Short mmCIF file of C-alpha atoms in Angstrom, two decimals:
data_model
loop_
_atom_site.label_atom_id
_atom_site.label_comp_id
_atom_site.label_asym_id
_atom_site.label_seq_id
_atom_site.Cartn_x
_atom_site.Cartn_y
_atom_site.Cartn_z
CA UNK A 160 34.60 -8.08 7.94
CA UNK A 161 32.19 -7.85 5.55
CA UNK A 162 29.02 -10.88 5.47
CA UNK A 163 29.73 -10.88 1.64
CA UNK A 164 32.15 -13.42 0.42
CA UNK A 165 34.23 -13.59 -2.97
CA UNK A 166 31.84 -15.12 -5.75
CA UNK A 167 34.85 -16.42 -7.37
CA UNK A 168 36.99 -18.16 -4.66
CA UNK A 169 34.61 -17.90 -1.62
CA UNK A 170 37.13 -16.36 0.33
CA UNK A 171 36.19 -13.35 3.01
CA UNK A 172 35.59 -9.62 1.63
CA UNK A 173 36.90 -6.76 3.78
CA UNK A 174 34.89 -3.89 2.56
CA UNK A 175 36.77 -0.17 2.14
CA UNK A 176 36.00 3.00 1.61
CA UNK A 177 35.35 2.45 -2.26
CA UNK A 178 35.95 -1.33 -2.61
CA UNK A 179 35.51 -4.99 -1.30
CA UNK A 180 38.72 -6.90 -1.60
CA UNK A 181 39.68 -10.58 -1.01
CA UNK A 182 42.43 -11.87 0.03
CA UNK A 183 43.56 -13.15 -3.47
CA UNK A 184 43.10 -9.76 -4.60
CA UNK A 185 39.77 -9.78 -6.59
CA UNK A 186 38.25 -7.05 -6.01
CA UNK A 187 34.68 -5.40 -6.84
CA UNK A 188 34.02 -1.67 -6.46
CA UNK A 189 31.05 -0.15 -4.62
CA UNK A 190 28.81 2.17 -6.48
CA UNK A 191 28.16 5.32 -5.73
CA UNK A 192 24.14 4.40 -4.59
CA UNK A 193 26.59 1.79 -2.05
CA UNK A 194 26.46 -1.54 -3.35
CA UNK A 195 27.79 -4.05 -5.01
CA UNK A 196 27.94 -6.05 -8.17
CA UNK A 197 28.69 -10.12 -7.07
CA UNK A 198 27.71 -11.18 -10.12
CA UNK A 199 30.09 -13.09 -11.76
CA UNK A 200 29.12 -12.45 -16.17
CA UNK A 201 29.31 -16.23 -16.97
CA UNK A 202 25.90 -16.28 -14.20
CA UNK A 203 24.27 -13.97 -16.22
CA UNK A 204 21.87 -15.49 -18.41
CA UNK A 205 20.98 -12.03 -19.83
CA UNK A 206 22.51 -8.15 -20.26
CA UNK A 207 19.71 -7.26 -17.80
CA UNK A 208 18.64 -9.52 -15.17
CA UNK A 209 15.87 -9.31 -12.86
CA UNK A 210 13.25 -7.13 -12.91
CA UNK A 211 13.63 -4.18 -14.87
CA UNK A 212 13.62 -0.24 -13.85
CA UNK A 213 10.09 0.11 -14.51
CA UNK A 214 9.06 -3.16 -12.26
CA UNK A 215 10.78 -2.09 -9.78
CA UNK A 216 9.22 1.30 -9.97
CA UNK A 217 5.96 0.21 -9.87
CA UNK A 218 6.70 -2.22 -6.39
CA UNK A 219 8.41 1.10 -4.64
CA UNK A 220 5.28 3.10 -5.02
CA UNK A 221 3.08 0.18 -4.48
CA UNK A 222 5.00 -0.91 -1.19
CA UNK A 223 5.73 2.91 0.09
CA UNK A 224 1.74 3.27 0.12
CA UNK A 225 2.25 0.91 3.19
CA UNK A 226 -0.69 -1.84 1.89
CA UNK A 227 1.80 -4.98 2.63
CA UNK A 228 2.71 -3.28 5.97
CA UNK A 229 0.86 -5.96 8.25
CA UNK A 230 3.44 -8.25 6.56
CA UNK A 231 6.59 -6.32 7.53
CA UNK A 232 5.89 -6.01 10.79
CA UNK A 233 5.17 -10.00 11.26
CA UNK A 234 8.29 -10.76 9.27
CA UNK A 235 10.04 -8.12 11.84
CA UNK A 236 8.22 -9.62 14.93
CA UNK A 237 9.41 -13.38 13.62
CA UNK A 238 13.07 -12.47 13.08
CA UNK A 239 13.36 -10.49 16.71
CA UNK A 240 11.76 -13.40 18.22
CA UNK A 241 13.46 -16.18 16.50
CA UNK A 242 16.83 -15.33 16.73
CA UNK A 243 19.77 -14.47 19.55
CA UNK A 244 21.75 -11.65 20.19
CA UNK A 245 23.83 -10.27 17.44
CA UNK A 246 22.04 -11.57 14.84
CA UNK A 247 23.36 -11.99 11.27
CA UNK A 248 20.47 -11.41 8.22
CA UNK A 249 20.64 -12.40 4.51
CA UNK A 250 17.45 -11.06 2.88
CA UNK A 251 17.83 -13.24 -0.40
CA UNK A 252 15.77 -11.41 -3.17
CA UNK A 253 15.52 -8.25 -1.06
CA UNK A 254 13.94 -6.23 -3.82
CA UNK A 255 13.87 -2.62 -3.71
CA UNK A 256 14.54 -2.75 0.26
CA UNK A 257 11.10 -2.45 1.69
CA UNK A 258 11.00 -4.74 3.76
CA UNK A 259 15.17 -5.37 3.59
CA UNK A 260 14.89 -1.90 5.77
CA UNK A 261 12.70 -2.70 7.97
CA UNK A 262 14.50 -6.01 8.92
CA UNK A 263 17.91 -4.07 9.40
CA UNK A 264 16.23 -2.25 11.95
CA UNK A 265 15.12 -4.91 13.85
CA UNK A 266 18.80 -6.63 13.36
CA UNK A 267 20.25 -3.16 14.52
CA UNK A 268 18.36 -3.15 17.61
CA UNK A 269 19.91 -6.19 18.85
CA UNK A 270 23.45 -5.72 17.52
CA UNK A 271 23.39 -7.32 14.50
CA UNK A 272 24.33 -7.03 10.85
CA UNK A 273 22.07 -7.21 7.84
CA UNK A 274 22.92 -8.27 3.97
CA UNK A 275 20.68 -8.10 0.74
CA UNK A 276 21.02 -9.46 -2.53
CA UNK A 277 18.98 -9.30 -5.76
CA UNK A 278 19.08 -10.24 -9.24
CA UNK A 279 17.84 -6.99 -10.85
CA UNK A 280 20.16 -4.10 -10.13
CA UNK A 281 17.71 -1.35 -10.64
CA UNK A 282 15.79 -3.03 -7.55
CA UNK A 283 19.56 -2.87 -5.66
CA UNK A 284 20.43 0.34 -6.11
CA UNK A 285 17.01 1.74 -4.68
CA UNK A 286 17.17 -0.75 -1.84
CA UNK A 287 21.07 0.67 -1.04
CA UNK A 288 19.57 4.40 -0.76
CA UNK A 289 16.74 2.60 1.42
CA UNK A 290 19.05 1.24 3.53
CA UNK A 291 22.28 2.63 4.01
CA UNK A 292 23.40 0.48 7.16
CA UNK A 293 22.96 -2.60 5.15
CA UNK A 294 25.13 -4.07 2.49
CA UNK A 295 23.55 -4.66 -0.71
CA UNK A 296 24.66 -6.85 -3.63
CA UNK A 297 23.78 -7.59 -7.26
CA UNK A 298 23.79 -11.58 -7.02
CA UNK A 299 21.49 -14.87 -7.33
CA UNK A 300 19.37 -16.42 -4.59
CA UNK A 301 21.04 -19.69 -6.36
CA UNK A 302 24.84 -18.51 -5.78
CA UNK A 303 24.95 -16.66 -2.81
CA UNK A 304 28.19 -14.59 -2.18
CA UNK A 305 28.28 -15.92 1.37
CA UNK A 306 30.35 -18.04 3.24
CA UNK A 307 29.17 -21.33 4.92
CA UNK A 308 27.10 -21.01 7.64
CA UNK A 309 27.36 -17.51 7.94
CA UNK A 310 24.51 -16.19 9.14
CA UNK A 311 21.93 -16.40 11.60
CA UNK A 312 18.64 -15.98 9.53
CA UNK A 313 17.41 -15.76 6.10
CA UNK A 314 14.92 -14.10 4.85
CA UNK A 315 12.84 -14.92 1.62
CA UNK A 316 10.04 -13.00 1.18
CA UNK A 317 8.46 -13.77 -2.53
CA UNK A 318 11.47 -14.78 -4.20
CA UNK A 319 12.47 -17.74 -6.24
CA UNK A 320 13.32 -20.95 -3.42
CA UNK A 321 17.02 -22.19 -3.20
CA UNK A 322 16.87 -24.07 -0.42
CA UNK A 323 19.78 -26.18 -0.56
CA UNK A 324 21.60 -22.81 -0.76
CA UNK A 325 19.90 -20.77 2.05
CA UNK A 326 20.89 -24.32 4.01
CA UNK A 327 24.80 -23.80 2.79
CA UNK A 328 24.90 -20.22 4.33
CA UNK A 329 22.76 -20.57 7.59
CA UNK A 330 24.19 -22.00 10.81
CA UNK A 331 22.74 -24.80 12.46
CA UNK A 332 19.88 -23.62 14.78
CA UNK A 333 18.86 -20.65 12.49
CA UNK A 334 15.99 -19.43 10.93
CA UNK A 335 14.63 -19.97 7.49
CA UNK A 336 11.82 -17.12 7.17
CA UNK A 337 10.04 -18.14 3.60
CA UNK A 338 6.77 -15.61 2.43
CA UNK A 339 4.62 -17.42 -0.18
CA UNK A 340 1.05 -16.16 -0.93
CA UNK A 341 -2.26 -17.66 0.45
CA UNK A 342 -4.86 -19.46 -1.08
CA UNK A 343 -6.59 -16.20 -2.36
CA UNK A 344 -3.87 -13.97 -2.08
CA UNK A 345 -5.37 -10.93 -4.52
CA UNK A 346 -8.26 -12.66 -5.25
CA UNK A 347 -10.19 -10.15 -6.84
CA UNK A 348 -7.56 -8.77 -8.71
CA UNK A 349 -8.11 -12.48 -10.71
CA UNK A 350 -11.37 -12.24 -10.58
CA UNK A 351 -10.97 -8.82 -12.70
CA UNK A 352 -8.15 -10.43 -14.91
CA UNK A 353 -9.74 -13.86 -15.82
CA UNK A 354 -13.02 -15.55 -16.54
CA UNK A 355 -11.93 -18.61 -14.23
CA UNK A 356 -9.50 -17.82 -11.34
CA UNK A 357 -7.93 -20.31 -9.33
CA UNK A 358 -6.81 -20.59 -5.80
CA UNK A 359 -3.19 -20.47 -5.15
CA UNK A 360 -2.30 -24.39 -3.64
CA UNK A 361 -1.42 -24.45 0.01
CA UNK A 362 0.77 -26.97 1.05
CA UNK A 363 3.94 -27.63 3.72
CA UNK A 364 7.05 -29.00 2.04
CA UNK A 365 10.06 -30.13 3.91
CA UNK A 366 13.42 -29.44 2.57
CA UNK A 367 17.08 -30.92 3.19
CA UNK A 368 18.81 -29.10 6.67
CA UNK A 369 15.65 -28.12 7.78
CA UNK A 370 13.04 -28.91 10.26
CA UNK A 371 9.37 -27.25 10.14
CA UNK A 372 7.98 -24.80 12.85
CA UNK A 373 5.02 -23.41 11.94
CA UNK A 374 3.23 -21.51 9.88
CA UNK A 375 2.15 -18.21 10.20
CA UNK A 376 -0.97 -16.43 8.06
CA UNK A 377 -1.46 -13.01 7.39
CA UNK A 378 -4.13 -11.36 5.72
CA UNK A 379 -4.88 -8.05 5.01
CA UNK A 380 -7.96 -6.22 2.80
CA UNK A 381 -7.44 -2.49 1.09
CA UNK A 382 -9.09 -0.64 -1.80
CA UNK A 383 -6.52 1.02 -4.19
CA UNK A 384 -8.41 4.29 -4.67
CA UNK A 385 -6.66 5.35 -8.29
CA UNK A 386 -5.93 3.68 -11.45
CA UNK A 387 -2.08 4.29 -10.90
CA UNK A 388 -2.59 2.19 -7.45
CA UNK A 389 -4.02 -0.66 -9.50
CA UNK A 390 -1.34 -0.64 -11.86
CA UNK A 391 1.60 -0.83 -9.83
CA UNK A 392 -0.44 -3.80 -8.17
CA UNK A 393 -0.23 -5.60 -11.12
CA UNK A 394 3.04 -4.85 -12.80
CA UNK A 395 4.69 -6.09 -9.65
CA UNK A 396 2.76 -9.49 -9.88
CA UNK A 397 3.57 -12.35 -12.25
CA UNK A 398 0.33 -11.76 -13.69
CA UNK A 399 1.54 -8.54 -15.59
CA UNK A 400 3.18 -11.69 -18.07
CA UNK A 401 0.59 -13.91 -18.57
CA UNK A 402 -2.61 -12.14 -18.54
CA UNK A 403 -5.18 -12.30 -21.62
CA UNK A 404 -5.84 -9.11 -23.38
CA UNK A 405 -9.13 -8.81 -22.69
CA UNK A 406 -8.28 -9.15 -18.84
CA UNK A 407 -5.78 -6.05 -18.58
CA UNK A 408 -8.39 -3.99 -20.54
CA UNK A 409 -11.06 -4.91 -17.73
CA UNK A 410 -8.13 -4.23 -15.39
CA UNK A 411 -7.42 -0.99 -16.67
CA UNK A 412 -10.72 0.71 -16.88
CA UNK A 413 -11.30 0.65 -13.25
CA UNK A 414 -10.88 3.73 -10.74
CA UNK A 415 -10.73 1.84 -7.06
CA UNK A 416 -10.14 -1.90 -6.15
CA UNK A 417 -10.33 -3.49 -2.90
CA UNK A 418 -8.01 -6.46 -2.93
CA UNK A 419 -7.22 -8.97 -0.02
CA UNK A 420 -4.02 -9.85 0.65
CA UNK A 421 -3.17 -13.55 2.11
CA UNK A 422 0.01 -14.41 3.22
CA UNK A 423 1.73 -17.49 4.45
CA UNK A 424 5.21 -16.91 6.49
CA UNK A 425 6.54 -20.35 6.93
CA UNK A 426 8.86 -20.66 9.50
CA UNK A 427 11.97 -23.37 9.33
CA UNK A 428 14.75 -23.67 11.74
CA UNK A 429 18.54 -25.11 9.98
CA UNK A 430 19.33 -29.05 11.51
CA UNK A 431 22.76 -30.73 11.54
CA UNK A 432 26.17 -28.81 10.15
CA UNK A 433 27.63 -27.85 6.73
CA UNK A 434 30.76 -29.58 5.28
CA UNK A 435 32.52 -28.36 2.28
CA UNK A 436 29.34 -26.30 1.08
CA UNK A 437 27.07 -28.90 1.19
CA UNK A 438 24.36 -29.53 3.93
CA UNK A 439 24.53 -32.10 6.05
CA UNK A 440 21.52 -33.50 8.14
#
């Protein structure tokens, strides 16, 4: 049985050779990369959504240069220590499978099953020929195509926040692993891009079915030694949209970088049950 569920009657998917069926016969074919489209069209708000092909370019080269690696192996090293045998994993906004692969690894190891989903199906399909042993959907973080308490951990690892959704689909007692950046995550990438950068605000929210743990920081420093380095950096950040002119031509004329990188993994574990989709404390 397959972790996925139908997005259009939430009933189980079995997943065949070339297909994954429901029992009330909808049914949504696999791709030939090996995953899946659970996007329904009336939750598609455009003909393309997500990040396009040449965003999620530019993060696959960026990431494969291993400069965020101190981060996969704490998100790795969270998930194998926070969960039981068998573990279930729903990366939600897995990307282009960088860190999705990584994670299915770790899941493997102990006999356990991992899922991804994404928005942007350029970023699916390269995260499907990433990681084969996963399954690997076209879907939102804000309709997941799982069933109620279904899994043992989530993983959310720069990605937009549904948390009364990630509550829906984990079971009581699992793990919420949520990556936001730190204070001065790329710092002097802003310093390049604007006159006055800001530091990012650190704070701990609580959310609805879920009780804090801790938090755990990460930071890392590199230099980028080539222009094309620096510009996958910043096509991959949110900065790429809202940058002044003047700061992408500063950006642009430089050969090396050395960047810090400051993480925050914030670690939540799922209270009470789930009734009828909704989370209950």
């Amino acid at each position: 049985m397959s972790l996925f569920c139908c997005p259009i009657c939430s009933a189980p998917l079995e997943r065949g050779e070339r297909a994954y069926i429901c029992p009330n016969g909808h049914c949504y074919d696999i791709a030939k990369e090996g995953y899946v489209n659970l996007l329904p069209a009336n939750r598609q708000h455009s003909k393309a959504p997500g990040d396009d092909r040449e965003m999620a370019a530019a993060r696959t080269r960026f990431l494969e240069g291993g400069w965020y690696q101190p981060l996969r192996d704490t998100l790795c090293e969270l998930f194998r220590r926070e969960t039981g045998d068998a573990p279930s994993l729903l990366d939600a906004g897995c990307g282009e499978g960088w860190y999705t692969a990584a994670l299915a690894s770790a899941a493997a190891a102990k006999g356990g099953r991992t899922a991804g989903v994404d928005l942007s199906k350029p970023a699916v399909k390269k995260a499907a020929r990433r990681c084969p042993e996963a399954e690997l959907a076209v879907a939102s973080v804000y309709h997941l195509p799982a069933a109620d308490g279904g899994v043992d951990a989530v993983v959310d690892c720069f990605s937009p926040l549904a948390a009364e959704e990630f509550a829906r689909v984990l079971r009581p007692g699992g793990v919420f692993l949520y990556v936001v950046p730190g204070p001065r995550h790329l710092w002097e990438l802003k310093e390049v891009l604007y006159d006055r950068p800001y530091e990012n605000g650190e704070k701990r929210e609580t959310y609805p079915g879920f009780r804090y743990q801790d938090v755990v920081p990460v930071e890392t420093r590199f230099t980028l030694p080539r222009r094309e380095d620096i510009s996958d950096l910043f096509r991959m950040t949110p900065y790429c949209w809202k940058t002044p002119k003047a700061g992408s031509e500063r950006l642009a004329a430089l050969n090396t970088l050395t960047v810090t990188a400051q993480f925050r993994v914030h670690v939540f574990r799922r209270t009470g049950s789930v009734r009828g989709g909704v989370a209950v404390l």
